[in-house]
């Protein structure tokens, strides 16, 4: 029997013993580990390696392959190595017909090469029942050059959750008939793609926009849409909602100052009769438009208003309103 220094315990039997648990439990354990830890664990034994390789959640992080002060030809080699690794990993999944529930690809530092291979990877993963897809860049704030890197075309018959961050959506082609949840975080040129997804994804239930700055005309629609949130908006001209099952709507600005009537010229809520919770920023929407809007929302229960420097008096009357929350008001008069 091997001897160990005082205070050290041989855990090899316990680690290997976990492998006798049902595979879904093993995969749940490994899914809670950071990618680097899970990778290190997979080399403990052939059994652990098999458990890691059959994990239905794939997470590819380009930072794992990047060294500091790498540039020029060496940087190209690093990038190619990363692409080869991901391609080989996904291809082996297809060869062994292993399920892929979720896939996260945080790369795109050199997006041109990725444009050729990412659609192929999405196609392979979709054949293996891909449900949750995340694409984006790792950006050191305040680096704002994310819009220089274009998101690849998004075509999948199985994806239900899509999360895109720090990429440009200009000219991106989409076909996601089963999409239920959409999150766009600091993406550029997103208006056309967003409107297209709203119109072409009948299963869409939730949309969240974070730091997607400017919109001209935005139509919020969908027969099953229940929640819409846009935060950090810089400018929007007109907004219309046609979503009969929408329960929660939030719109907040990226700044604290705006004109007395707000930047939004048109706000139409005729198609949101079942709305229960409404959050608006008076920097975006003037108080007159707010009163007009809530007068049509008979089922509204919660109203949250974020103030602007121009807001001095607020008068809200509503028959069914239960909660009124006011934040960022500095000069209200009684």
mmCIF file of C-alpha atoms in Angstrom:
data_model
loop_
_atom_site.group_PDB
_atom_site.id
_atom_site.type_symbol
_atom_site.label_atom_id
_atom_site.label_comp_id
_atom_site.label_asym_id
_atom_site.label_seq_id
_atom_site.Cartn_x
_atom_site.Cartn_y
_atom_site.Cartn_z
ATOM 1 C CA UNK A 1 0.000 0.000 0.000
ATOM 2 C CA UNK A 2 1.405 3.342 -1.000
ATOM 3 C CA UNK A 3 2.322 5.802 1.727
ATOM 4 C CA UNK A 4 1.408 9.499 1.452
ATOM 5 C CA UNK A 5 2.735 12.508 3.345
ATOM 6 C CA UNK A 6 0.800 13.544 6.403
ATOM 7 C CA UNK A 7 -2.351 15.456 5.447
ATOM 8 C CA UNK A 8 -2.506 13.987 1.911
ATOM 9 C CA UNK A 9 -5.248 11.584 0.883
ATOM 10 C CA UNK A 10 -5.308 9.174 -2.042
ATOM 11 C CA UNK A 11 -8.451 10.187 -3.930
ATOM 12 C CA UNK A 12 -7.867 8.117 -7.050
ATOM 13 C CA UNK A 13 -10.361 5.431 -5.995
ATOM 14 C CA UNK A 14 -13.007 8.081 -5.255
ATOM 15 C CA UNK A 15 -12.401 9.823 -8.573
ATOM 16 C CA UNK A 16 -12.639 6.590 -10.523
ATOM 17 C CA UNK A 17 -15.629 5.517 -8.458
ATOM 18 C CA UNK A 18 -17.634 8.453 -9.779
ATOM 19 C CA UNK A 19 -17.430 6.866 -13.219
ATOM 20 C CA UNK A 20 -19.821 4.124 -12.092
ATOM 21 C CA UNK A 21 -22.580 6.704 -11.817
ATOM 22 C CA UNK A 22 -25.064 6.973 -14.711
ATOM 23 C CA UNK A 23 -23.634 8.937 -17.648
ATOM 24 C CA UNK A 24 -26.092 11.873 -17.338
ATOM 25 C CA UNK A 25 -24.896 12.423 -13.750
ATOM 26 C CA UNK A 26 -21.227 12.268 -14.794
ATOM 27 C CA UNK A 27 -21.870 14.749 -17.580
ATOM 28 C CA UNK A 28 -23.706 17.054 -15.180
ATOM 29 C CA UNK A 29 -20.691 16.982 -12.838
ATOM 30 C CA UNK A 30 -18.265 17.792 -15.649
ATOM 31 C CA UNK A 31 -20.501 20.522 -17.051
ATOM 32 C CA UNK A 32 -20.052 22.400 -13.745
ATOM 33 C CA UNK A 33 -16.262 22.408 -14.103
ATOM 34 C CA UNK A 34 -14.358 25.218 -15.860
ATOM 35 C CA UNK A 35 -13.165 24.067 -19.326
ATOM 36 C CA UNK A 36 -9.486 23.925 -18.326
ATOM 37 C CA UNK A 37 -10.237 21.861 -15.203
ATOM 38 C CA UNK A 38 -12.465 19.501 -17.161
ATOM 39 C CA UNK A 39 -9.708 19.059 -19.740
ATOM 40 C CA UNK A 40 -7.148 18.269 -17.035
ATOM 41 C CA UNK A 41 -9.547 15.808 -15.421
ATOM 42 C CA UNK A 42 -10.020 14.006 -18.719
ATOM 43 C CA UNK A 43 -6.379 12.894 -18.791
ATOM 44 C CA UNK A 44 -6.587 11.061 -15.453
ATOM 45 C CA UNK A 45 -7.703 7.864 -17.143
ATOM 46 C CA UNK A 46 -9.208 6.526 -20.344
ATOM 47 C CA UNK A 47 -12.597 6.346 -18.620
ATOM 48 C CA UNK A 48 -12.502 10.007 -17.598
ATOM 49 C CA UNK A 49 -11.299 10.945 -21.077
ATOM 50 C CA UNK A 50 -14.277 9.111 -22.575
ATOM 51 C CA UNK A 51 -16.635 10.896 -20.186
ATOM 52 C CA UNK A 52 -15.143 14.251 -21.193
ATOM 53 C CA UNK A 53 -15.320 13.489 -24.919
ATOM 54 C CA UNK A 54 -18.987 12.513 -24.694
ATOM 55 C CA UNK A 55 -19.985 15.630 -22.752
ATOM 56 C CA UNK A 56 -22.860 17.208 -24.741
ATOM 57 C CA UNK A 57 -21.664 20.762 -23.986
ATOM 58 C CA UNK A 58 -18.792 22.080 -26.125
ATOM 59 C CA UNK A 59 -16.927 25.254 -25.126
ATOM 60 C CA UNK A 60 -14.121 26.530 -27.337
ATOM 61 C CA UNK A 61 -12.170 29.498 -26.001
ATOM 62 C CA UNK A 62 -9.480 30.981 -28.250
ATOM 63 C CA UNK A 63 -7.676 32.393 -25.203
ATOM 64 C CA UNK A 64 -6.611 28.835 -24.378
ATOM 65 C CA UNK A 65 -4.491 28.823 -27.543
ATOM 66 C CA UNK A 66 -3.184 32.367 -27.327
ATOM 67 C CA UNK A 67 0.102 33.438 -25.741
ATOM 68 C CA UNK A 68 1.024 36.972 -24.763
ATOM 69 C CA UNK A 69 3.270 38.940 -27.122
ATOM 70 C CA UNK A 70 2.500 36.622 -30.041
ATOM 71 C CA UNK A 71 2.296 38.373 -33.374
ATOM 72 C CA UNK A 72 2.857 38.017 -37.089
ATOM 73 C CA UNK A 73 3.507 34.514 -38.385
ATOM 74 C CA UNK A 74 3.355 32.980 -34.892
ATOM 75 C CA UNK A 75 -0.116 34.438 -34.361
ATOM 76 C CA UNK A 76 -1.302 32.846 -37.617
ATOM 77 C CA UNK A 77 0.026 29.481 -36.462
ATOM 78 C CA UNK A 78 -1.822 29.832 -33.164
ATOM 79 C CA UNK A 79 -5.022 30.694 -34.998
ATOM 80 C CA UNK A 80 -4.715 27.756 -37.396
ATOM 81 C CA UNK A 81 -4.024 25.400 -34.486
ATOM 82 C CA UNK A 82 -7.207 26.557 -32.811
ATOM 83 C CA UNK A 83 -9.261 26.025 -35.972
ATOM 84 C CA UNK A 84 -7.801 22.554 -36.495
ATOM 85 C CA UNK A 85 -8.548 21.605 -32.895
ATOM 86 C CA UNK A 86 -12.185 22.703 -33.043
ATOM 87 C CA UNK A 87 -12.739 21.160 -36.461
ATOM 88 C CA UNK A 88 -11.280 17.826 -35.372
ATOM 89 C CA UNK A 89 -13.289 17.769 -32.169
ATOM 90 C CA UNK A 90 -16.624 18.458 -33.871
ATOM 91 C CA UNK A 91 -15.857 16.051 -36.729
ATOM 92 C CA UNK A 92 -15.186 13.222 -34.268
ATOM 93 C CA UNK A 93 -18.531 13.949 -32.634
ATOM 94 C CA UNK A 94 -20.221 13.431 -35.984
ATOM 95 C CA UNK A 95 -18.313 10.214 -36.679
ATOM 96 C CA UNK A 96 -19.408 8.722 -33.345
ATOM 97 C CA UNK A 97 -22.935 10.192 -33.529
ATOM 98 C CA UNK A 98 -22.602 11.912 -30.128
ATOM 99 C CA UNK A 99 -25.180 14.459 -29.022
ATOM 100 C CA UNK A 100 -24.261 18.164 -28.836
ATOM 101 C CA UNK A 101 -26.731 20.089 -26.672
ATOM 102 C CA UNK A 102 -24.790 23.354 -26.509
ATOM 103 C CA UNK A 103 -21.790 24.907 -28.240
ATOM 104 C CA UNK A 104 -19.891 28.058 -27.286
ATOM 105 C CA UNK A 105 -17.269 29.548 -29.608
ATOM 106 C CA UNK A 106 -15.449 32.580 -28.178
ATOM 107 C CA UNK A 107 -13.007 33.508 -30.901
ATOM 108 C CA UNK A 108 -13.257 35.718 -34.009
ATOM 109 C CA UNK A 109 -10.036 37.629 -33.424
ATOM 110 C CA UNK A 110 -9.373 36.800 -37.088
ATOM 111 C CA UNK A 111 -12.874 36.360 -38.338
ATOM 112 C CA UNK A 112 -12.182 35.879 -42.048
ATOM 113 C CA UNK A 113 -11.068 32.260 -41.667
ATOM 114 C CA UNK A 114 -13.910 31.502 -39.308
ATOM 115 C CA UNK A 115 -16.521 32.631 -41.835
ATOM 116 C CA UNK A 116 -15.679 29.589 -43.944
ATOM 117 C CA UNK A 117 -15.793 26.959 -41.206
ATOM 118 C CA UNK A 118 -18.291 28.116 -38.551
ATOM 119 C CA UNK A 119 -21.405 27.535 -40.734
ATOM 120 C CA UNK A 120 -20.118 23.995 -41.354
ATOM 121 C CA UNK A 121 -19.626 23.449 -37.614
ATOM 122 C CA UNK A 122 -23.123 24.746 -36.875
ATOM 123 C CA UNK A 123 -24.528 22.407 -39.523
ATOM 124 C CA UNK A 124 -22.743 19.376 -38.042
ATOM 125 C CA UNK A 125 -23.791 20.285 -34.495
ATOM 126 C CA UNK A 126 -27.391 20.820 -35.628
ATOM 127 C CA UNK A 127 -27.474 17.280 -37.002
ATOM 128 C CA UNK A 128 -26.455 16.195 -33.500
ATOM 129 C CA UNK A 129 -29.398 18.103 -31.932
ATOM 130 C CA UNK A 130 -27.689 21.407 -31.056
ATOM 131 C CA UNK A 131 -30.003 23.559 -28.924
ATOM 132 C CA UNK A 132 -27.910 26.342 -27.365
ATOM 133 C CA UNK A 133 -25.413 28.327 -29.500
ATOM 134 C CA UNK A 134 -23.067 31.098 -28.290
ATOM 135 C CA UNK A 135 -20.806 33.067 -30.638
ATOM 136 C CA UNK A 136 -18.628 36.017 -29.726
ATOM 137 C CA UNK A 137 -15.312 37.632 -28.955
ATOM 138 C CA UNK A 138 -13.411 38.045 -25.731
ATOM 139 C CA UNK A 139 -12.971 41.817 -25.540
ATOM 140 C CA UNK A 140 -10.896 43.732 -23.022
ATOM 141 C CA UNK A 141 -12.982 46.803 -22.201
ATOM 142 C CA UNK A 142 -12.875 49.554 -23.433
ATOM 143 C CA UNK A 143 -11.903 47.921 -26.751
ATOM 144 C CA UNK A 144 -14.741 48.945 -29.080
ATOM 145 C CA UNK A 145 -13.496 47.375 -32.283
ATOM 146 C CA UNK A 146 -15.904 44.473 -32.047
ATOM 147 C CA UNK A 147 -17.893 45.757 -35.024
ATOM 148 C CA UNK A 148 -14.933 45.009 -37.332
ATOM 149 C CA UNK A 149 -15.572 41.276 -36.990
ATOM 150 C CA UNK A 150 -18.626 39.915 -38.765
ATOM 151 C CA UNK A 151 -20.821 37.169 -37.384
ATOM 152 C CA UNK A 152 -21.100 34.156 -39.732
ATOM 153 C CA UNK A 153 -24.410 33.197 -41.304
ATOM 154 C CA UNK A 154 -26.759 31.511 -38.843
ATOM 155 C CA UNK A 155 -28.673 28.563 -40.282
ATOM 156 C CA UNK A 156 -29.972 25.750 -38.071
ATOM 157 C CA UNK A 157 -33.166 23.727 -37.772
ATOM 158 C CA UNK A 158 -32.527 22.827 -34.121
ATOM 159 C CA UNK A 159 -31.100 25.890 -32.308
ATOM 160 C CA UNK A 160 -33.556 27.300 -29.762
ATOM 161 C CA UNK A 161 -31.212 29.619 -27.795
ATOM 162 C CA UNK A 162 -28.815 32.036 -29.546
ATOM 163 C CA UNK A 163 -26.336 34.355 -27.830
ATOM 164 C CA UNK A 164 -24.135 36.646 -29.977
ATOM 165 C CA UNK A 165 -21.694 39.174 -28.509
ATOM 166 C CA UNK A 166 -19.192 41.761 -29.820
ATOM 167 C CA UNK A 167 -19.724 40.991 -33.507
ATOM 168 C CA UNK A 168 -21.209 42.835 -36.464
ATOM 169 C CA UNK A 169 -24.500 41.490 -37.797
ATOM 170 C CA UNK A 170 -24.327 43.389 -41.084
ATOM 171 C CA UNK A 171 -25.377 41.169 -43.994
ATOM 172 C CA UNK A 172 -25.756 38.054 -41.832
ATOM 173 C CA UNK A 173 -28.187 35.519 -43.284
ATOM 174 C CA UNK A 174 -30.398 33.693 -40.801
ATOM 175 C CA UNK A 175 -32.761 30.735 -40.762
ATOM 176 C CA UNK A 176 -33.638 29.620 -37.248
ATOM 177 C CA UNK A 177 -37.222 28.296 -37.300
ATOM 178 C CA UNK A 178 -37.069 26.892 -33.729
ATOM 179 C CA UNK A 179 -35.452 29.888 -32.053
ATOM 180 C CA UNK A 180 -37.051 30.637 -28.662
ATOM 181 C CA UNK A 181 -34.511 32.874 -26.933
ATOM 182 C CA UNK A 182 -32.268 35.563 -28.465
ATOM 183 C CA UNK A 183 -29.550 37.584 -26.698
ATOM 184 C CA UNK A 184 -27.490 40.198 -28.583
ATOM 185 C CA UNK A 185 -24.704 41.837 -26.558
ATOM 186 C CA UNK A 186 -22.902 44.850 -28.049
ATOM 187 C CA UNK A 187 -23.408 43.765 -31.624
ATOM 188 C CA UNK A 188 -23.205 46.222 -34.517
ATOM 189 C CA UNK A 189 -25.679 46.664 -37.387
ATOM 190 C CA UNK A 190 -28.265 44.499 -35.646
ATOM 191 C CA UNK A 191 -31.520 46.193 -36.693
ATOM 192 C CA UNK A 192 -32.130 44.314 -39.972
ATOM 193 C CA UNK A 193 -31.249 40.921 -38.493
ATOM 194 C CA UNK A 194 -33.385 41.557 -35.419
ATOM 195 C CA UNK A 195 -36.423 42.540 -37.489
ATOM 196 C CA UNK A 196 -35.899 39.501 -39.717
ATOM 197 C CA UNK A 197 -35.720 37.130 -36.743
ATOM 198 C CA UNK A 198 -38.813 38.693 -35.196
ATOM 199 C CA UNK A 199 -40.789 38.025 -38.362
ATOM 200 C CA UNK A 200 -39.370 34.603 -39.235
ATOM 201 C CA UNK A 201 -39.166 32.882 -35.821
ATOM 202 C CA UNK A 202 -42.704 31.999 -34.682
ATOM 203 C CA UNK A 203 -41.421 30.195 -31.556
ATOM 204 C CA UNK A 204 -39.513 33.234 -30.209
ATOM 205 C CA UNK A 205 -40.354 33.815 -26.528
ATOM 206 C CA UNK A 206 -37.627 36.078 -25.152
ATOM 207 C CA UNK A 207 -35.379 38.791 -26.637
ATOM 208 C CA UNK A 208 -32.639 40.689 -24.809
ATOM 209 C CA UNK A 209 -30.523 43.459 -26.341
ATOM 210 C CA UNK A 210 -27.542 44.761 -24.362
ATOM 211 C CA UNK A 211 -25.646 47.798 -25.616
ATOM 212 C CA UNK A 212 -27.061 47.563 -29.152
ATOM 213 C CA UNK A 213 -26.913 51.292 -29.618
ATOM 214 C CA UNK A 214 -28.960 52.660 -32.518
ATOM 215 C CA UNK A 215 -32.192 51.686 -34.234
ATOM 216 C CA UNK A 216 -34.352 53.503 -36.746
ATOM 217 C CA UNK A 217 -37.667 51.640 -36.880
ATOM 218 C CA UNK A 218 -38.046 48.659 -34.575
ATOM 219 C CA UNK A 219 -40.983 46.247 -34.709
ATOM 220 C CA UNK A 220 -41.433 43.995 -31.682
ATOM 221 C CA UNK A 221 -43.603 41.103 -32.795
ATOM 222 C CA UNK A 222 -44.204 37.387 -32.433
ATOM 223 C CA UNK A 223 -47.212 35.235 -31.494
ATOM 224 C CA UNK A 224 -45.363 33.624 -28.539
ATOM 225 C CA UNK A 225 -43.100 36.495 -27.462
ATOM 226 C CA UNK A 226 -43.411 37.035 -23.695
ATOM 227 C CA UNK A 227 -40.436 39.194 -22.710
ATOM 228 C CA UNK A 228 -38.436 41.910 -24.482
ATOM 229 C CA UNK A 229 -35.601 43.924 -22.942
ATOM 230 C CA UNK A 230 -33.311 46.526 -24.530
ATOM 231 C CA UNK A 231 -30.740 48.218 -22.282
ATOM 232 C CA UNK A 232 -28.028 50.733 -23.095
ATOM 233 C CA UNK A 233 -29.839 52.061 -26.177
ATOM 234 C CA UNK A 234 -28.312 55.215 -27.638
ATOM 235 C CA UNK A 235 -30.966 56.204 -30.164
ATOM 236 C CA UNK A 236 -34.245 54.903 -31.542
ATOM 237 C CA UNK A 237 -36.727 56.782 -33.726
ATOM 238 C CA UNK A 238 -39.884 54.684 -33.683
ATOM 239 C CA UNK A 239 -41.039 51.591 -31.855
ATOM 240 C CA UNK A 240 -44.109 49.456 -32.480
ATOM 241 C CA UNK A 241 -45.249 46.364 -30.585
ATOM 242 C CA UNK A 242 -47.466 43.680 -32.075
ATOM 243 C CA UNK A 243 -47.127 40.759 -29.676
ATOM 244 C CA UNK A 244 -50.423 39.589 -28.152
ATOM 245 C CA UNK A 245 -48.753 37.435 -25.464
ATOM 246 C CA UNK A 246 -46.069 39.934 -24.405
ATOM 247 C CA UNK A 247 -45.997 40.179 -20.597
ATOM 248 C CA UNK A 248 -42.828 42.209 -19.907
ATOM 249 C CA UNK A 249 -41.233 45.086 -21.855
ATOM 250 C CA UNK A 250 -38.115 47.052 -20.793
ATOM 251 C CA UNK A 251 -36.413 49.921 -22.644
ATOM 252 C CA UNK A 252 -33.561 51.888 -21.016
ATOM 253 C CA UNK A 253 -31.050 54.375 -22.419
ATOM 254 C CA UNK A 254 -27.270 54.500 -22.435
ATOM 255 C CA UNK A 255 -27.240 58.032 -20.991
ATOM 256 C CA UNK A 256 -28.937 60.192 -18.350
ATOM 257 C CA UNK A 257 -29.747 63.260 -20.453
ATOM 258 C CA UNK A 258 -32.368 63.636 -23.163
ATOM 259 C CA UNK A 259 -34.825 66.180 -24.616
ATOM 260 C CA UNK A 260 -38.041 66.890 -22.652
ATOM 261 C CA UNK A 261 -40.104 64.691 -24.985
ATOM 262 C CA UNK A 262 -37.472 61.945 -25.258
ATOM 263 C CA UNK A 263 -35.664 60.731 -28.344
ATOM 264 C CA UNK A 264 -38.420 58.353 -29.406
ATOM 265 C CA UNK A 265 -40.753 59.988 -31.916
ATOM 266 C CA UNK A 266 -43.334 57.189 -32.143
ATOM 267 C CA UNK A 267 -44.405 54.580 -29.594
ATOM 268 C CA UNK A 268 -47.189 52.196 -30.612
ATOM 269 C CA UNK A 269 -48.422 49.612 -28.110
ATOM 270 C CA UNK A 270 -51.713 48.687 -29.777
ATOM 271 C CA UNK A 271 -50.609 45.061 -30.127
ATOM 272 C CA UNK A 272 -49.593 44.577 -26.484
ATOM 273 C CA UNK A 273 -52.937 44.389 -24.702
ATOM 274 C CA UNK A 274 -51.753 41.663 -22.297
ATOM 275 C CA UNK A 275 -48.666 43.530 -21.064
ATOM 276 C CA UNK A 276 -48.269 43.234 -17.271
ATOM 277 C CA UNK A 277 -44.874 44.855 -16.630
ATOM 278 C CA UNK A 278 -43.510 47.975 -18.349
ATOM 279 C CA UNK A 279 -40.132 49.674 -17.800
ATOM 280 C CA UNK A 280 -39.346 52.895 -19.685
ATOM 281 C CA UNK A 281 -36.581 55.484 -19.579
ATOM 282 C CA UNK A 282 -37.772 59.089 -19.801
ATOM 283 C CA UNK A 283 -34.567 59.955 -21.659
ATOM 284 C CA UNK A 284 -35.978 57.813 -24.467
ATOM 285 C CA UNK A 285 -39.732 58.256 -24.033
ATOM 286 C CA UNK A 286 -41.356 61.522 -22.943
ATOM 287 C CA UNK A 287 -43.856 61.456 -20.075
ATOM 288 C CA UNK A 288 -46.731 62.355 -22.431
ATOM 289 C CA UNK A 289 -46.066 59.287 -24.539
ATOM 290 C CA UNK A 290 -45.849 57.209 -21.366
ATOM 291 C CA UNK A 291 -49.307 58.359 -20.226
ATOM 292 C CA UNK A 292 -50.780 57.717 -23.662
ATOM 293 C CA UNK A 293 -49.222 54.255 -23.772
ATOM 294 C CA UNK A 294 -50.359 53.028 -20.365
ATOM 295 C CA UNK A 295 -53.895 54.315 -20.953
ATOM 296 C CA UNK A 296 -54.220 51.527 -23.543
ATOM 297 C CA UNK A 297 -52.693 48.835 -21.320
ATOM 298 C CA UNK A 298 -55.645 47.834 -19.162
ATOM 299 C CA UNK A 299 -53.927 44.791 -17.628
ATOM 300 C CA UNK A 300 -50.735 46.640 -16.643
ATOM 301 C CA UNK A 301 -49.739 45.898 -13.030
ATOM 302 C CA UNK A 302 -46.157 47.182 -12.683
ATOM 303 C CA UNK A 303 -44.721 50.407 -14.108
ATOM 304 C CA UNK A 304 -41.051 51.316 -13.689
ATOM 305 C CA UNK A 305 -39.828 54.731 -14.825
ATOM 306 C CA UNK A 306 -36.245 55.959 -14.964
ATOM 307 C CA UNK A 307 -36.068 59.727 -14.757
ATOM 308 C CA UNK A 308 -34.283 62.403 -16.738
ATOM 309 C CA UNK A 309 -33.073 65.867 -15.750
ATOM 310 C CA UNK A 310 -36.189 67.402 -17.296
ATOM 311 C CA UNK A 311 -38.681 65.382 -15.237
ATOM 312 C CA UNK A 312 -40.264 67.624 -12.572
ATOM 313 C CA UNK A 313 -43.882 66.499 -12.350
ATOM 314 C CA UNK A 314 -45.378 63.071 -12.968
ATOM 315 C CA UNK A 315 -49.048 62.220 -12.865
ATOM 316 C CA UNK A 316 -49.966 58.600 -13.494
ATOM 317 C CA UNK A 317 -53.509 57.252 -13.244
ATOM 318 C CA UNK A 318 -54.347 53.635 -13.977
ATOM 319 C CA UNK A 319 -57.158 51.468 -12.708
ATOM 320 C CA UNK A 320 -55.240 48.201 -12.227
ATOM 321 C CA UNK A 321 -51.728 49.481 -11.492
ATOM 322 C CA UNK A 322 -50.307 47.798 -8.366
ATOM 323 C CA UNK A 323 -46.641 48.840 -8.378
ATOM 324 C CA UNK A 324 -45.080 52.151 -9.415
ATOM 325 C CA UNK A 325 -41.276 52.334 -9.182
ATOM 326 C CA UNK A 326 -39.428 55.624 -9.804
ATOM 327 C CA UNK A 327 -35.625 55.704 -10.057
ATOM 328 C CA UNK A 328 -33.039 58.339 -10.989
ATOM 329 C CA UNK A 329 -35.373 61.279 -10.330
ATOM 330 C CA UNK A 330 -33.568 64.320 -8.884
ATOM 331 C CA UNK A 331 -35.982 67.220 -9.070
ATOM 332 C CA UNK A 332 -39.536 65.957 -8.651
ATOM 333 C CA UNK A 333 -41.977 68.488 -7.202
ATOM 334 C CA UNK A 334 -45.012 67.562 -5.156
#
